[in-house]
mmCIF file of the C-alpha atoms, coordinates in Angstrom:
data_MODEL
# 
_entry.id   MODEL 
# 
loop_
_atom_site.group_PDB 
_atom_site.id 
_atom_site.type_symbol 
_atom_site.label_atom_id 
_atom_site.label_alt_id 
_atom_site.label_comp_id 
_atom_site.label_asym_id 
_atom_site.label_entity_id 
_atom_site.label_seq_id 
_atom_site.pdbx_PDB_ins_code 
_atom_site.Cartn_x 
_atom_site.Cartn_y 
_atom_site.Cartn_z 
_atom_site.occupancy 
_atom_site.B_iso_or_equiv 
_atom_site.pdbx_formal_charge 
_atom_site.auth_seq_id 
_atom_site.auth_comp_id 
_atom_site.auth_asym_id 
_atom_site.auth_atom_id 
_atom_site.pdbx_PDB_model_num 
ATOM 1   C CA . MET A 1 1   ? 82.092  124.258 27.619 1.00 0.00 ? 1   MET A CA 1 
ATOM 2   C CA . ALA A 1 2   ? 82.452  121.673 24.873 1.00 0.00 ? 2   ALA A CA 1 
ATOM 3   C CA . PRO A 1 3   ? 84.932  118.883 25.566 1.00 0.00 ? 3   PRO A CA 1 
ATOM 4   C CA . SER A 1 4   ? 88.272  119.267 23.814 1.00 0.00 ? 4   SER A CA 1 
ATOM 5   C CA . ALA A 1 5   ? 88.790  117.110 20.752 1.00 0.00 ? 5   ALA A CA 1 
ATOM 6   C CA . SER A 1 6   ? 90.976  114.049 21.085 1.00 0.00 ? 6   SER A CA 1 
ATOM 7   C CA . PRO A 1 7   ? 94.396  114.320 19.441 1.00 0.00 ? 7   PRO A CA 1 
ATOM 8   C CA . PRO A 1 8   ? 94.359  112.846 15.927 1.00 0.00 ? 8   PRO A CA 1 
ATOM 9   C CA . ARG A 1 9   ? 95.963  109.443 15.469 1.00 0.00 ? 9   ARG A CA 1 
ATOM 10  C CA . LEU A 1 10  ? 98.069  108.786 12.418 1.00 0.00 ? 10  LEU A CA 1 
ATOM 11  C CA . GLN A 1 11  ? 97.765  105.792 10.132 1.00 0.00 ? 11  GLN A CA 1 
ATOM 12  C CA . LEU A 1 12  ? 101.325 104.513 9.829  1.00 0.00 ? 12  LEU A CA 1 
ATOM 13  C CA . THR A 1 13  ? 102.751 102.291 7.141  1.00 0.00 ? 13  THR A CA 1 
ATOM 14  C CA . GLU A 1 14  ? 104.443 99.082  8.241  1.00 0.00 ? 14  GLU A CA 1 
ATOM 15  C CA . ALA A 1 15  ? 107.887 100.658 7.836  1.00 0.00 ? 15  ALA A CA 1 
ATOM 16  C CA . GLU A 1 16  ? 106.817 103.747 9.821  1.00 0.00 ? 16  GLU A CA 1 
ATOM 17  C CA . ALA A 1 17  ? 105.353 101.606 12.602 1.00 0.00 ? 17  ALA A CA 1 
ATOM 18  C CA . ASN A 1 18  ? 108.564 99.586  12.734 1.00 0.00 ? 18  ASN A CA 1 
ATOM 19  C CA . ILE A 1 19  ? 110.843 102.608 12.916 1.00 0.00 ? 19  ILE A CA 1 
ATOM 20  C CA . THR A 1 20  ? 108.764 104.390 15.565 1.00 0.00 ? 20  THR A CA 1 
ATOM 21  C CA . GLN A 1 21  ? 108.854 101.209 17.654 1.00 0.00 ? 21  GLN A CA 1 
ATOM 22  C CA . VAL A 1 22  ? 112.631 100.964 17.249 1.00 0.00 ? 22  VAL A CA 1 
ATOM 23  C CA . ILE A 1 23  ? 113.069 104.624 18.201 1.00 0.00 ? 23  ILE A CA 1 
ATOM 24  C CA . ARG A 1 24  ? 110.887 104.143 21.284 1.00 0.00 ? 24  ARG A CA 1 
ATOM 25  C CA . HIS A 1 25  ? 112.743 100.995 22.326 1.00 0.00 ? 25  HIS A CA 1 
ATOM 26  C CA . THR A 1 26  ? 116.101 102.694 21.741 1.00 0.00 ? 26  THR A CA 1 
ATOM 27  C CA . CYS A 1 27  ? 115.101 105.458 24.171 1.00 0.00 ? 27  CYS A CA 1 
ATOM 28  C CA . GLU A 1 28  ? 114.227 102.830 26.779 1.00 0.00 ? 28  GLU A CA 1 
ATOM 29  C CA . TRP A 1 29  ? 117.391 100.816 26.068 1.00 0.00 ? 29  TRP A CA 1 
ATOM 30  C CA . ILE A 1 30  ? 119.626 103.854 26.576 1.00 0.00 ? 30  ILE A CA 1 
ATOM 31  C CA . THR A 1 31  ? 118.314 104.591 30.058 1.00 0.00 ? 31  THR A CA 1 
ATOM 32  C CA . THR A 1 32  ? 117.858 100.968 31.136 1.00 0.00 ? 32  THR A CA 1 
ATOM 33  C CA . HIS A 1 33  ? 121.176 99.523  29.960 1.00 0.00 ? 33  HIS A CA 1 
ATOM 34  C CA . LYS A 1 34  ? 123.321 102.681 29.820 1.00 0.00 ? 34  LYS A CA 1 
ATOM 35  C CA . PRO A 1 35  ? 125.739 101.228 27.261 1.00 0.00 ? 35  PRO A CA 1 
ATOM 36  C CA . GLN A 1 36  ? 129.238 102.584 27.766 1.00 0.00 ? 36  GLN A CA 1 
ATOM 37  C CA . THR A 1 37  ? 130.442 101.509 24.336 1.00 0.00 ? 37  THR A CA 1 
ATOM 38  C CA . ILE A 1 38  ? 128.636 101.654 21.019 1.00 0.00 ? 38  ILE A CA 1 
ATOM 39  C CA . THR A 1 39  ? 129.111 98.751  18.620 1.00 0.00 ? 39  THR A CA 1 
ATOM 40  C CA . ILE A 1 40  ? 127.320 98.836  15.272 1.00 0.00 ? 40  ILE A CA 1 
ATOM 41  C CA . ARG A 1 41  ? 127.197 96.529  12.275 1.00 0.00 ? 41  ARG A CA 1 
ATOM 42  C CA . SER A 1 42  ? 129.833 97.076  9.627  1.00 0.00 ? 42  SER A CA 1 
ATOM 43  C CA . GLN A 1 43  ? 128.587 98.488  6.326  1.00 0.00 ? 43  GLN A CA 1 
ATOM 44  C CA . THR A 1 44  ? 130.735 95.888  4.545  1.00 0.00 ? 44  THR A CA 1 
ATOM 45  C CA . ALA A 1 45  ? 129.295 92.383  4.395  1.00 0.00 ? 45  ALA A CA 1 
ATOM 46  C CA . GLY A 1 46  ? 131.290 89.828  6.342  1.00 0.00 ? 46  GLY A CA 1 
ATOM 47  C CA . GLU A 1 47  ? 133.280 92.326  8.378  1.00 0.00 ? 47  GLU A CA 1 
ATOM 48  C CA . GLN A 1 48  ? 133.267 92.422  12.165 1.00 0.00 ? 48  GLN A CA 1 
ATOM 49  C CA . PRO A 1 49  ? 131.086 94.946  14.052 1.00 0.00 ? 49  PRO A CA 1 
ATOM 50  C CA . VAL A 1 50  ? 132.597 98.378  14.510 1.00 0.00 ? 50  VAL A CA 1 
ATOM 51  C CA . GLN A 1 51  ? 133.027 100.150 17.850 1.00 0.00 ? 51  GLN A CA 1 
ATOM 52  C CA . VAL A 1 52  ? 132.301 103.877 17.656 1.00 0.00 ? 52  VAL A CA 1 
ATOM 53  C CA . GLU A 1 53  ? 133.546 106.416 20.199 1.00 0.00 ? 53  GLU A CA 1 
ATOM 54  C CA . VAL A 1 54  ? 130.478 108.616 20.677 1.00 0.00 ? 54  VAL A CA 1 
ATOM 55  C CA . VAL A 1 55  ? 129.547 107.930 24.312 1.00 0.00 ? 55  VAL A CA 1 
ATOM 56  C CA . ASN A 1 56  ? 131.309 109.366 27.348 1.00 0.00 ? 56  ASN A CA 1 
ATOM 57  C CA . GLU A 1 57  ? 130.458 110.409 30.901 1.00 0.00 ? 57  GLU A CA 1 
ATOM 58  C CA . HIS A 1 58  ? 129.040 113.683 29.575 1.00 0.00 ? 58  HIS A CA 1 
ATOM 59  C CA . THR A 1 59  ? 126.431 111.741 27.568 1.00 0.00 ? 59  THR A CA 1 
ATOM 60  C CA . TYR A 1 60  ? 124.647 110.404 30.639 1.00 0.00 ? 60  TYR A CA 1 
ATOM 61  C CA . SER A 1 61  ? 125.077 113.516 32.778 1.00 0.00 ? 61  SER A CA 1 
ATOM 62  C CA . GLN A 1 62  ? 123.409 115.425 29.934 1.00 0.00 ? 62  GLN A CA 1 
ATOM 63  C CA . ILE A 1 63  ? 120.530 112.932 29.832 1.00 0.00 ? 63  ILE A CA 1 
ATOM 64  C CA . GLN A 1 64  ? 120.170 113.247 33.606 1.00 0.00 ? 64  GLN A CA 1 
ATOM 65  C CA . ASN A 1 65  ? 120.388 117.038 33.743 1.00 0.00 ? 65  ASN A CA 1 
ATOM 66  C CA . ILE A 1 66  ? 118.274 117.865 30.693 1.00 0.00 ? 66  ILE A CA 1 
ATOM 67  C CA . GLY A 1 67  ? 115.894 114.909 30.542 1.00 0.00 ? 67  GLY A CA 1 
ATOM 68  C CA . ASN A 1 68  ? 115.679 113.895 34.216 1.00 0.00 ? 68  ASN A CA 1 
ATOM 69  C CA . GLY A 1 69  ? 117.286 110.600 33.283 1.00 0.00 ? 69  GLY A CA 1 
ATOM 70  C CA . ARG A 1 70  ? 115.050 109.931 30.272 1.00 0.00 ? 70  ARG A CA 1 
ATOM 71  C CA . VAL A 1 71  ? 115.338 110.233 26.519 1.00 0.00 ? 71  VAL A CA 1 
ATOM 72  C CA . GLU A 1 72  ? 112.154 111.078 24.631 1.00 0.00 ? 72  GLU A CA 1 
ATOM 73  C CA . ALA A 1 73  ? 111.712 111.152 20.872 1.00 0.00 ? 73  ALA A CA 1 
ATOM 74  C CA . ARG A 1 74  ? 109.257 112.934 18.628 1.00 0.00 ? 74  ARG A CA 1 
ATOM 75  C CA . ILE A 1 75  ? 108.886 113.158 14.873 1.00 0.00 ? 75  ILE A CA 1 
ATOM 76  C CA . ALA A 1 76  ? 108.520 116.752 13.802 1.00 0.00 ? 76  ALA A CA 1 
ATOM 77  C CA . GLY A 1 77  ? 107.244 118.984 11.081 1.00 0.00 ? 77  GLY A CA 1 
ATOM 78  C CA . GLY A 1 78  ? 106.660 118.005 7.487  1.00 0.00 ? 78  GLY A CA 1 
ATOM 79  C CA . TRP A 1 79  ? 106.148 114.272 7.977  1.00 0.00 ? 79  TRP A CA 1 
ATOM 80  C CA . VAL A 1 80  ? 103.401 114.914 10.552 1.00 0.00 ? 80  VAL A CA 1 
ATOM 81  C CA . ARG A 1 81  ? 101.753 117.411 8.202  1.00 0.00 ? 81  ARG A CA 1 
ATOM 82  C CA . ASP A 1 82  ? 101.867 114.970 5.293  1.00 0.00 ? 82  ASP A CA 1 
ATOM 83  C CA . LYS A 1 83  ? 100.427 112.117 7.361  1.00 0.00 ? 83  LYS A CA 1 
ATOM 84  C CA . LEU A 1 84  ? 97.538  114.318 8.524  1.00 0.00 ? 84  LEU A CA 1 
ATOM 85  C CA . LEU A 1 85  ? 96.868  115.142 4.865  1.00 0.00 ? 85  LEU A CA 1 
ATOM 86  C CA . ASN A 1 86  ? 97.058  111.432 3.935  1.00 0.00 ? 86  ASN A CA 1 
ATOM 87  C CA . LYS A 1 87  ? 100.140 112.011 1.814  1.00 0.00 ? 87  LYS A CA 1 
ATOM 88  C CA . ASP A 1 88  ? 103.072 109.632 1.524  1.00 0.00 ? 88  ASP A CA 1 
ATOM 89  C CA . SER A 1 89  ? 106.324 110.726 3.133  1.00 0.00 ? 89  SER A CA 1 
ATOM 90  C CA . ASP A 1 90  ? 109.581 108.860 3.654  1.00 0.00 ? 90  ASP A CA 1 
ATOM 91  C CA . ASP A 1 91  ? 111.567 111.719 5.209  1.00 0.00 ? 91  ASP A CA 1 
ATOM 92  C CA . LEU A 1 92  ? 111.359 111.852 9.011  1.00 0.00 ? 92  LEU A CA 1 
ATOM 93  C CA . ASP A 1 93  ? 112.877 114.457 11.333 1.00 0.00 ? 93  ASP A CA 1 
ATOM 94  C CA . VAL A 1 94  ? 113.462 112.828 14.724 1.00 0.00 ? 94  VAL A CA 1 
ATOM 95  C CA . SER A 1 95  ? 113.728 115.301 17.616 1.00 0.00 ? 95  SER A CA 1 
ATOM 96  C CA . LEU A 1 96  ? 115.402 114.147 20.841 1.00 0.00 ? 96  LEU A CA 1 
ATOM 97  C CA . SER A 1 97  ? 114.866 115.569 24.308 1.00 0.00 ? 97  SER A CA 1 
ATOM 98  C CA . SER A 1 98  ? 118.238 115.086 25.955 1.00 0.00 ? 98  SER A CA 1 
ATOM 99  C CA . THR A 1 99  ? 120.906 113.818 23.577 1.00 0.00 ? 99  THR A CA 1 
ATOM 100 C CA . THR A 1 100 ? 122.313 115.073 20.311 1.00 0.00 ? 100 THR A CA 1 
ATOM 101 C CA . GLY A 1 101 ? 121.060 113.620 17.072 1.00 0.00 ? 101 GLY A CA 1 
ATOM 102 C CA . PHE A 1 102 ? 124.497 112.276 16.162 1.00 0.00 ? 102 PHE A CA 1 
ATOM 103 C CA . THR A 1 103 ? 124.800 110.357 19.429 1.00 0.00 ? 103 THR A CA 1 
ATOM 104 C CA . PHE A 1 104 ? 121.234 109.027 19.288 1.00 0.00 ? 104 PHE A CA 1 
ATOM 105 C CA . ALA A 1 105 ? 121.678 107.784 15.718 1.00 0.00 ? 105 ALA A CA 1 
ATOM 106 C CA . HIS A 1 106 ? 124.585 105.653 16.927 1.00 0.00 ? 106 HIS A CA 1 
ATOM 107 C CA . PHE A 1 107 ? 122.586 104.462 19.931 1.00 0.00 ? 107 PHE A CA 1 
ATOM 108 C CA . LEU A 1 108 ? 119.847 103.337 17.525 1.00 0.00 ? 108 LEU A CA 1 
ATOM 109 C CA . ALA A 1 109 ? 122.305 101.485 15.297 1.00 0.00 ? 109 ALA A CA 1 
ATOM 110 C CA . ALA A 1 110 ? 123.818 99.844  18.385 1.00 0.00 ? 110 ALA A CA 1 
ATOM 111 C CA . TYR A 1 111 ? 120.385 98.815  19.654 1.00 0.00 ? 111 TYR A CA 1 
ATOM 112 C CA . LEU A 1 112 ? 119.657 97.103  16.333 1.00 0.00 ? 112 LEU A CA 1 
ATOM 113 C CA . ALA A 1 113 ? 122.884 95.115  16.810 1.00 0.00 ? 113 ALA A CA 1 
ATOM 114 C CA . SER A 1 114 ? 122.158 94.296  20.475 1.00 0.00 ? 114 SER A CA 1 
ATOM 115 C CA . PRO A 1 115 ? 120.939 91.063  22.108 1.00 0.00 ? 115 PRO A CA 1 
ATOM 116 C CA . GLN A 1 116 ? 117.937 93.001  23.423 1.00 0.00 ? 116 GLN A CA 1 
ATOM 117 C CA . PHE A 1 117 ? 116.756 93.776  19.904 1.00 0.00 ? 117 PHE A CA 1 
ATOM 118 C CA . ALA A 1 118 ? 117.472 90.212  18.774 1.00 0.00 ? 118 ALA A CA 1 
ATOM 119 C CA . GLN A 1 119 ? 115.030 88.994  21.443 1.00 0.00 ? 119 GLN A CA 1 
ATOM 120 C CA . SER A 1 120 ? 112.274 91.457  20.501 1.00 0.00 ? 120 SER A CA 1 
ATOM 121 C CA . ASP A 1 121 ? 109.142 90.715  18.507 1.00 0.00 ? 121 ASP A CA 1 
ATOM 122 C CA . LEU A 1 122 ? 110.245 93.194  15.858 1.00 0.00 ? 122 LEU A CA 1 
ATOM 123 C CA . ALA A 1 123 ? 113.459 91.259  15.216 1.00 0.00 ? 123 ALA A CA 1 
ATOM 124 C CA . ALA A 1 124 ? 111.352 88.246  14.266 1.00 0.00 ? 124 ALA A CA 1 
ATOM 125 C CA . ARG A 1 125 ? 109.611 90.336  11.600 1.00 0.00 ? 125 ARG A CA 1 
ATOM 126 C CA . ILE A 1 126 ? 112.814 92.007  10.377 1.00 0.00 ? 126 ILE A CA 1 
ATOM 127 C CA . PRO A 1 127 ? 115.549 89.366  10.624 1.00 0.00 ? 127 PRO A CA 1 
ATOM 128 C CA . SER A 1 128 ? 118.315 91.535  9.123  1.00 0.00 ? 128 SER A CA 1 
ATOM 129 C CA . PRO A 1 129 ? 117.673 95.158  10.098 1.00 0.00 ? 129 PRO A CA 1 
ATOM 130 C CA . THR A 1 130 ? 120.095 97.610  8.586  1.00 0.00 ? 130 THR A CA 1 
ATOM 131 C CA . THR A 1 131 ? 121.014 101.247 8.840  1.00 0.00 ? 131 THR A CA 1 
ATOM 132 C CA . SER A 1 132 ? 123.023 103.126 6.299  1.00 0.00 ? 132 SER A CA 1 
ATOM 133 C CA . SER A 1 133 ? 126.234 104.791 7.363  1.00 0.00 ? 133 SER A CA 1 
ATOM 134 C CA . ILE A 1 134 ? 125.499 107.614 9.793  1.00 0.00 ? 134 ILE A CA 1 
ATOM 135 C CA . ALA A 1 135 ? 126.521 111.002 8.462  1.00 0.00 ? 135 ALA A CA 1 
ATOM 136 C CA . LYS A 1 136 ? 127.004 114.096 10.562 1.00 0.00 ? 136 LYS A CA 1 
ATOM 137 C CA . ILE A 1 137 ? 125.155 117.103 9.154  1.00 0.00 ? 137 ILE A CA 1 
ATOM 138 C CA . ALA A 1 138 ? 127.306 120.195 8.875  1.00 0.00 ? 138 ALA A CA 1 
ATOM 139 C CA . ALA A 1 139 ? 126.122 123.133 10.969 1.00 0.00 ? 139 ALA A CA 1 
ATOM 140 C CA . ASN A 1 140 ? 127.145 126.710 11.609 1.00 0.00 ? 140 ASN A CA 1 
ATOM 141 C CA . PRO A 1 141 ? 129.341 126.324 14.711 1.00 0.00 ? 141 PRO A CA 1 
ATOM 142 C CA . GLU A 1 142 ? 128.525 129.835 15.917 1.00 0.00 ? 142 GLU A CA 1 
ATOM 143 C CA . GLN A 1 143 ? 124.787 129.207 15.829 1.00 0.00 ? 143 GLN A CA 1 
ATOM 144 C CA . SER A 1 144 ? 124.686 125.550 16.863 1.00 0.00 ? 144 SER A CA 1 
ATOM 145 C CA . LYS A 1 145 ? 127.197 125.103 19.645 1.00 0.00 ? 145 LYS A CA 1 
ATOM 146 C CA . ASN A 1 146 ? 127.536 121.445 20.680 1.00 0.00 ? 146 ASN A CA 1 
ATOM 147 C CA . LEU A 1 147 ? 124.464 120.429 18.652 1.00 0.00 ? 147 LEU A CA 1 
ATOM 148 C CA . GLU A 1 148 ? 125.505 117.508 16.479 1.00 0.00 ? 148 GLU A CA 1 
ATOM 149 C CA . THR A 1 149 ? 122.846 116.359 14.028 1.00 0.00 ? 149 THR A CA 1 
ATOM 150 C CA . ALA A 1 150 ? 122.932 113.271 11.840 1.00 0.00 ? 150 ALA A CA 1 
ATOM 151 C CA . THR A 1 151 ? 121.202 111.544 8.962  1.00 0.00 ? 151 THR A CA 1 
ATOM 152 C CA . ALA A 1 152 ? 120.773 107.852 8.158  1.00 0.00 ? 152 ALA A CA 1 
ATOM 153 C CA . ASN A 1 153 ? 118.517 105.509 6.223  1.00 0.00 ? 153 ASN A CA 1 
ATOM 154 C CA . VAL A 1 154 ? 116.661 102.964 8.367  1.00 0.00 ? 154 VAL A CA 1 
ATOM 155 C CA . PHE A 1 155 ? 114.204 100.367 7.023  1.00 0.00 ? 155 PHE A CA 1 
ATOM 156 C CA . GLY A 1 156 ? 114.122 102.281 3.741  1.00 0.00 ? 156 GLY A CA 1 
ATOM 157 C CA . LEU A 1 157 ? 113.167 105.586 5.381  1.00 0.00 ? 157 LEU A CA 1 
ATOM 158 C CA . SER A 1 158 ? 115.349 108.692 5.453  1.00 0.00 ? 158 SER A CA 1 
ATOM 159 C CA . LEU A 1 159 ? 115.829 109.926 9.028  1.00 0.00 ? 159 LEU A CA 1 
ATOM 160 C CA . ASP A 1 160 ? 117.378 113.140 10.301 1.00 0.00 ? 160 ASP A CA 1 
ATOM 161 C CA . PHE A 1 161 ? 118.214 113.183 14.011 1.00 0.00 ? 161 PHE A CA 1 
ATOM 162 C CA . VAL A 1 162 ? 118.433 116.420 15.993 1.00 0.00 ? 162 VAL A CA 1 
ATOM 163 C CA . ASN A 1 163 ? 117.865 117.470 19.577 1.00 0.00 ? 163 ASN A CA 1 
ATOM 164 C CA . LEU A 1 164 ? 114.971 119.732 20.573 1.00 0.00 ? 164 LEU A CA 1 
ATOM 165 C CA . ARG A 1 165 ? 116.175 123.322 20.332 1.00 0.00 ? 165 ARG A CA 1 
ATOM 166 C CA . LYS A 1 166 ? 115.483 126.820 21.516 1.00 0.00 ? 166 LYS A CA 1 
ATOM 167 C CA . GLU A 1 167 ? 116.818 130.115 20.215 1.00 0.00 ? 167 GLU A CA 1 
ATOM 168 C CA . VAL A 1 168 ? 119.032 132.175 22.517 1.00 0.00 ? 168 VAL A CA 1 
ATOM 169 C CA . TYR A 1 169 ? 120.082 135.719 21.649 1.00 0.00 ? 169 TYR A CA 1 
ATOM 170 C CA . GLU A 1 170 ? 123.315 137.058 23.118 1.00 0.00 ? 170 GLU A CA 1 
ATOM 171 C CA . GLY A 1 171 ? 124.172 140.745 23.303 1.00 0.00 ? 171 GLY A CA 1 
ATOM 172 C CA . ASP A 1 172 ? 122.990 142.898 20.425 1.00 0.00 ? 172 ASP A CA 1 
ATOM 173 C CA . THR A 1 173 ? 123.082 140.178 17.777 1.00 0.00 ? 173 THR A CA 1 
ATOM 174 C CA . ARG A 1 174 ? 119.949 139.304 15.831 1.00 0.00 ? 174 ARG A CA 1 
ATOM 175 C CA . ILE A 1 175 ? 121.361 135.879 14.959 1.00 0.00 ? 175 ILE A CA 1 
ATOM 176 C CA . PRO A 1 176 ? 120.170 133.271 17.472 1.00 0.00 ? 176 PRO A CA 1 
ATOM 177 C CA . ILE A 1 177 ? 122.329 130.580 19.006 1.00 0.00 ? 177 ILE A CA 1 
ATOM 178 C CA . MET A 1 178 ? 120.655 127.186 19.195 1.00 0.00 ? 178 MET A CA 1 
ATOM 179 C CA . SER A 1 179 ? 120.766 125.285 22.470 1.00 0.00 ? 179 SER A CA 1 
ATOM 180 C CA . PHE A 1 180 ? 118.875 122.377 24.033 1.00 0.00 ? 180 PHE A CA 1 
ATOM 181 C CA . GLY A 1 181 ? 115.221 123.241 24.568 1.00 0.00 ? 181 GLY A CA 1 
ATOM 182 C CA . THR A 1 182 ? 111.904 121.697 25.497 1.00 0.00 ? 182 THR A CA 1 
ATOM 183 C CA . ALA A 1 183 ? 109.393 120.404 22.976 1.00 0.00 ? 183 ALA A CA 1 
ATOM 184 C CA . LYS A 1 184 ? 107.310 123.545 23.507 1.00 0.00 ? 184 LYS A CA 1 
ATOM 185 C CA . GLU A 1 185 ? 110.298 125.846 22.973 1.00 0.00 ? 185 GLU A CA 1 
ATOM 186 C CA . ASP A 1 186 ? 111.195 123.957 19.813 1.00 0.00 ? 186 ASP A CA 1 
ATOM 187 C CA . ALA A 1 187 ? 107.633 124.207 18.495 1.00 0.00 ? 187 ALA A CA 1 
ATOM 188 C CA . GLU A 1 188 ? 107.428 127.936 19.201 1.00 0.00 ? 188 GLU A CA 1 
ATOM 189 C CA . ARG A 1 189 ? 110.538 128.744 17.173 1.00 0.00 ? 189 ARG A CA 1 
ATOM 190 C CA . ARG A 1 190 ? 109.163 127.128 13.996 1.00 0.00 ? 190 ARG A CA 1 
ATOM 191 C CA . ASP A 1 191 ? 107.958 129.290 11.133 1.00 0.00 ? 191 ASP A CA 1 
ATOM 192 C CA . ILE A 1 192 ? 104.357 128.135 10.675 1.00 0.00 ? 192 ILE A CA 1 
ATOM 193 C CA . THR A 1 193 ? 101.905 126.264 12.892 1.00 0.00 ? 193 THR A CA 1 
ATOM 194 C CA . ILE A 1 194 ? 101.668 123.124 10.757 1.00 0.00 ? 194 ILE A CA 1 
ATOM 195 C CA . ASN A 1 195 ? 105.441 122.671 11.048 1.00 0.00 ? 195 ASN A CA 1 
ATOM 196 C CA . SER A 1 196 ? 105.254 122.917 14.841 1.00 0.00 ? 196 SER A CA 1 
ATOM 197 C CA . LEU A 1 197 ? 103.290 119.685 15.223 1.00 0.00 ? 197 LEU A CA 1 
ATOM 198 C CA . PHE A 1 198 ? 104.997 116.660 16.750 1.00 0.00 ? 198 PHE A CA 1 
ATOM 199 C CA . TYR A 1 199 ? 104.244 112.952 16.687 1.00 0.00 ? 199 TYR A CA 1 
ATOM 200 C CA . ASN A 1 200 ? 105.183 111.537 20.078 1.00 0.00 ? 200 ASN A CA 1 
ATOM 201 C CA . VAL A 1 201 ? 106.504 107.996 19.534 1.00 0.00 ? 201 VAL A CA 1 
ATOM 202 C CA . HIS A 1 202 ? 105.833 107.103 23.190 1.00 0.00 ? 202 HIS A CA 1 
ATOM 203 C CA . THR A 1 203 ? 102.160 108.126 23.351 1.00 0.00 ? 203 THR A CA 1 
ATOM 204 C CA . GLU A 1 204 ? 101.573 107.572 19.606 1.00 0.00 ? 204 GLU A CA 1 
ATOM 205 C CA . GLN A 1 205 ? 99.710  110.878 19.453 1.00 0.00 ? 205 GLN A CA 1 
ATOM 206 C CA . VAL A 1 206 ? 100.053 114.144 17.559 1.00 0.00 ? 206 VAL A CA 1 
ATOM 207 C CA . GLU A 1 207 ? 101.015 117.068 19.807 1.00 0.00 ? 207 GLU A CA 1 
ATOM 208 C CA . ASP A 1 208 ? 100.145 120.708 19.162 1.00 0.00 ? 208 ASP A CA 1 
ATOM 209 C CA . LEU A 1 209 ? 102.172 122.465 21.842 1.00 0.00 ? 209 LEU A CA 1 
ATOM 210 C CA . THR A 1 210 ? 101.607 125.982 20.525 1.00 0.00 ? 210 THR A CA 1 
ATOM 211 C CA . GLY A 1 211 ? 97.833  125.783 21.005 1.00 0.00 ? 211 GLY A CA 1 
ATOM 212 C CA . MET A 1 212 ? 97.160  127.536 17.710 1.00 0.00 ? 212 MET A CA 1 
# 
């Protein structure tokens, strides 16, 4: 039997490498420091940082129950496809294992404002990192119970944040309800194979979890 091919590695731009590093470090920061309050930079120059009420005891019980105490992040779909085809793309869909996109986006903004980021090697390269205001993406409440997604601009890239999802059908309805899922379950619900590819920011490898 021939050995399986190694997963392809993507050639990232400087901005892409920076944002994937920040996402990875944010995941580690969440579980290491377990911040109980989220303070982010004000969008108005000269104003004091803003405290945002997005974290509560449910946040960490969810991370423990769904992610075994860890938060993992992957970039999904079109951006991965475009990078494999050597096309430029500045629109990234960030999929989270055990927290909602809206909460993670605020964690990321808080990490960029934290002493831990200030002491990192990336902070030396980007002395004034910024995120745009974080906007919650409207969803159908009947189909996306408790799944808060968000969008923001970070380092000049457009990021959408959403948790990994699976489709659950209740009763006789043909309309699925989205709930937290695994990376494999999320990949299997996508329409075409190329959109089911993930870029794992922790391993820095492309993942094809459908095996197609």
